[in-house]
Amino acid sequence: MPGHRFIARGLAGTDPLPIPEEWECDDTQTAEMLGFINAGGYPGFSLEYELAPGIPAGAEEHGFFRYLVRIDYEADVELPWYPTDGGAIASYAGGATTHGSRGDWPLPPTARVLTFTMYPVNDNGFTEEIPAGRLIVDLPGNDARWQS
């Protein structure tokens, strides 16, 4: 992102995610999903980050999407549904950093590795088609690494 660094801060739990109505499954998955429905939803999370330096006040004129990095999410196990890429960003007030969040995404209980493919935003505020790289998160190892 021109003029800013993207700093991944961690994963945050969310309220259980509602299970999409259009979700389709086989008999084995049905029993598992019924358990999640009875528990109030499917486990979910978001990716928390900071933009440094912070986005200055008045930057709204560049548009909201100018400061949202496109992120494609996948896990080392099949996801229960294709995750949408929502997000939020704090008010533009300048400073050292501006907080942002992407997700909420489903987190399969058996997942061990999460991969976030990130796409840069160009000077005109459009997402590039070639990824900047991948953030690979090892859940059991409580570790992450960047892969260009």
Coordinates of C-alpha atoms in Angstrom, one line a residue:
M1 CA 0.0 0.0 0.0
P2 CA 1.7 3.2 -1.1
G3 CA 3.0 5.1 1.9
H4 CA 2.0 2.5 4.5
R5 CA 3.2 -0.8 5.9
F6 CA 0.7 -3.6 6.7
I7 CA 1.6 -5.1 10.0
A8 CA -0.2 -8.3 11.0
R9 CA -1.0 -8.3 14.7
G10 CA -2.8 -11.6 15.3
L11 CA -6.0 -13.6 15.1
A12 CA -9.0 -12.6 17.2
G13 CA -11.9 -14.8 18.0
T14 CA -15.4 -13.7 17.1
D15 CA -18.9 -14.6 18.1
P16 CA -19.9 -17.9 16.5
L17 CA -20.6 -17.4 12.8
P18 CA -24.1 -18.1 11.4
I19 CA -24.1 -21.1 9.0
P20 CA -25.1 -20.0 5.5
E21 CA -28.5 -21.2 4.4
E22 CA -27.1 -22.3 1.0
W23 CA -24.5 -24.5 2.7
E24 CA -24.5 -28.1 1.3
C25 CA -22.9 -31.1 2.9
D26 CA -22.7 -34.9 2.9
D27 CA -24.1 -37.1 5.7
T28 CA -20.9 -37.1 7.8
Q29 CA -20.7 -33.3 7.6
T30 CA -24.4 -32.9 8.5
A31 CA -23.9 -34.4 12.0
E32 CA -20.9 -32.2 12.7
M33 CA -22.7 -29.1 11.4
L34 CA -25.8 -29.8 13.5
G35 CA -23.6 -29.8 16.5
F36 CA -22.4 -26.3 15.6
I37 CA -25.9 -25.1 14.9
N38 CA -27.0 -26.3 18.3
A39 CA -23.9 -24.6 19.9
G40 CA -25.0 -21.3 18.3
G41 CA -22.8 -21.2 15.2
Y42 CA -19.5 -22.1 13.6
P43 CA -16.1 -21.1 15.1
G44 CA -14.9 -17.9 13.5
F45 CA -12.0 -15.4 13.7
S46 CA -10.6 -12.2 12.1
L47 CA -7.1 -11.1 11.2
E48 CA -6.1 -8.0 13.1
Y49 CA -3.6 -5.6 11.6
E50 CA -2.2 -2.0 11.7
L51 CA -1.3 0.3 8.9
A52 CA 1.8 2.4 9.6
P53 CA 1.9 5.3 9.6
G54 CA -1.7 5.9 10.6
I55 CA -4.1 7.1 8.0
P56 CA -4.4 10.9 8.3
A57 CA -7.7 12.7 9.0
G58 CA -9.4 13.8 5.8
A59 CA -8.1 10.8 3.8
E60 CA -11.7 9.7 3.3
E61 CA -11.6 11.6 0.0
H62 CA -9.4 8.7 -1.3
G63 CA -12.2 6.2 -0.6
F64 CA -12.6 3.5 2.0
F65 CA -11.2 0.7 -0.3
R66 CA -8.0 2.6 -0.8
Y67 CA -6.9 1.4 2.6
L68 CA -8.3 -2.2 2.5
V69 CA -5.8 -4.8 1.4
R70 CA -7.5 -7.7 -0.4
I71 CA -6.9 -10.9 1.5
D72 CA -7.8 -14.4 0.3
Y73 CA -8.0 -17.0 3.2
E74 CA -7.6 -20.7 3.1
A75 CA -6.8 -23.5 5.7
D76 CA -5.0 -26.8 5.4
V77 CA -8.4 -28.5 5.8
E78 CA -11.5 -28.0 3.7
L79 CA -13.5 -24.9 4.8
P80 CA -17.2 -25.5 5.5
W81 CA -18.1 -22.7 3.0
Y82 CA -16.3 -20.2 0.8
P83 CA -15.4 -17.3 3.1
T84 CA -16.3 -13.8 2.2
D85 CA -13.8 -11.1 2.8
G86 CA -15.3 -8.4 5.1
G87 CA -13.4 -6.0 7.2
A88 CA -13.3 -2.8 9.2
I89 CA -10.8 0.0 9.7
A90 CA -10.6 2.5 12.6
S91 CA -11.4 6.2 12.1
Y92 CA -8.7 8.1 10.2
A93 CA -6.9 10.1 12.8
G94 CA -3.2 9.9 11.8
G95 CA -0.7 8.9 14.4
A96 CA 1.7 6.0 14.4
T97 CA -0.8 3.4 13.2
T98 CA -4.4 2.8 12.2
H99 CA -6.0 -0.4 13.3
G100 CA -7.9 -2.7 10.9
S101 CA -9.5 -6.1 10.9
R102 CA -10.4 -8.6 8.1
G103 CA -12.8 -11.5 8.3
D104 CA -14.9 -12.9 10.0
W105 CA -13.9 -16.2 8.5
P106 CA -14.8 -19.8 9.5
L107 CA -12.1 -21.6 11.5
P108 CA -12.4 -25.4 11.2
P109 CA -11.6 -27.0 14.6
T110 CA -9.0 -29.4 12.9
A111 CA -7.1 -26.6 11.1
R112 CA -3.4 -26.4 11.8
V113 CA -2.2 -24.0 9.1
L114 CA -4.0 -20.9 7.8
T115 CA -2.8 -19.0 4.7
F116 CA -3.6 -15.4 3.9
T117 CA -2.8 -14.3 0.4
M118 CA -2.5 -10.5 0.3
Y119 CA -2.8 -8.3 -2.8
P120 CA -1.3 -4.8 -2.8
V121 CA -3.2 -1.6 -3.5
N122 CA -1.7 0.7 -6.1
D123 CA -1.4 4.5 -6.2
N124 CA -4.8 4.8 -7.8
G125 CA -6.5 2.8 -5.0
F126 CA -7.1 -0.3 -7.1
T127 CA -6.1 -3.9 -6.0
E128 CA -3.3 -5.4 -8.0
E129 CA -3.9 -8.9 -9.5
I130 CA -0.5 -10.3 -8.5
P131 CA -0.2 -11.1 -4.8
A132 CA 2.4 -9.3 -2.6
G133 CA 2.8 -12.5 -0.8
R134 CA 1.4 -14.9 1.8
L135 CA 1.2 -14.9 5.5
I136 CA 1.3 -18.5 6.7
V137 CA 0.1 -19.0 10.3
D138 CA 1.1 -22.2 12.1
L139 CA -1.6 -22.5 14.8
P140 CA -0.1 -25.3 17.0
G141 CA 3.3 -23.6 16.8
N142 CA 1.9 -20.2 17.6
D143 CA 4.0 -18.8 14.8
A144 CA 3.7 -17.0 11.5
R145 CA 6.0 -16.4 8.5
W146 CA 5.8 -14.2 5.4
Q147 CA 6.4 -15.8 2.0
S148 CA 7.0 -13.6 -1.0

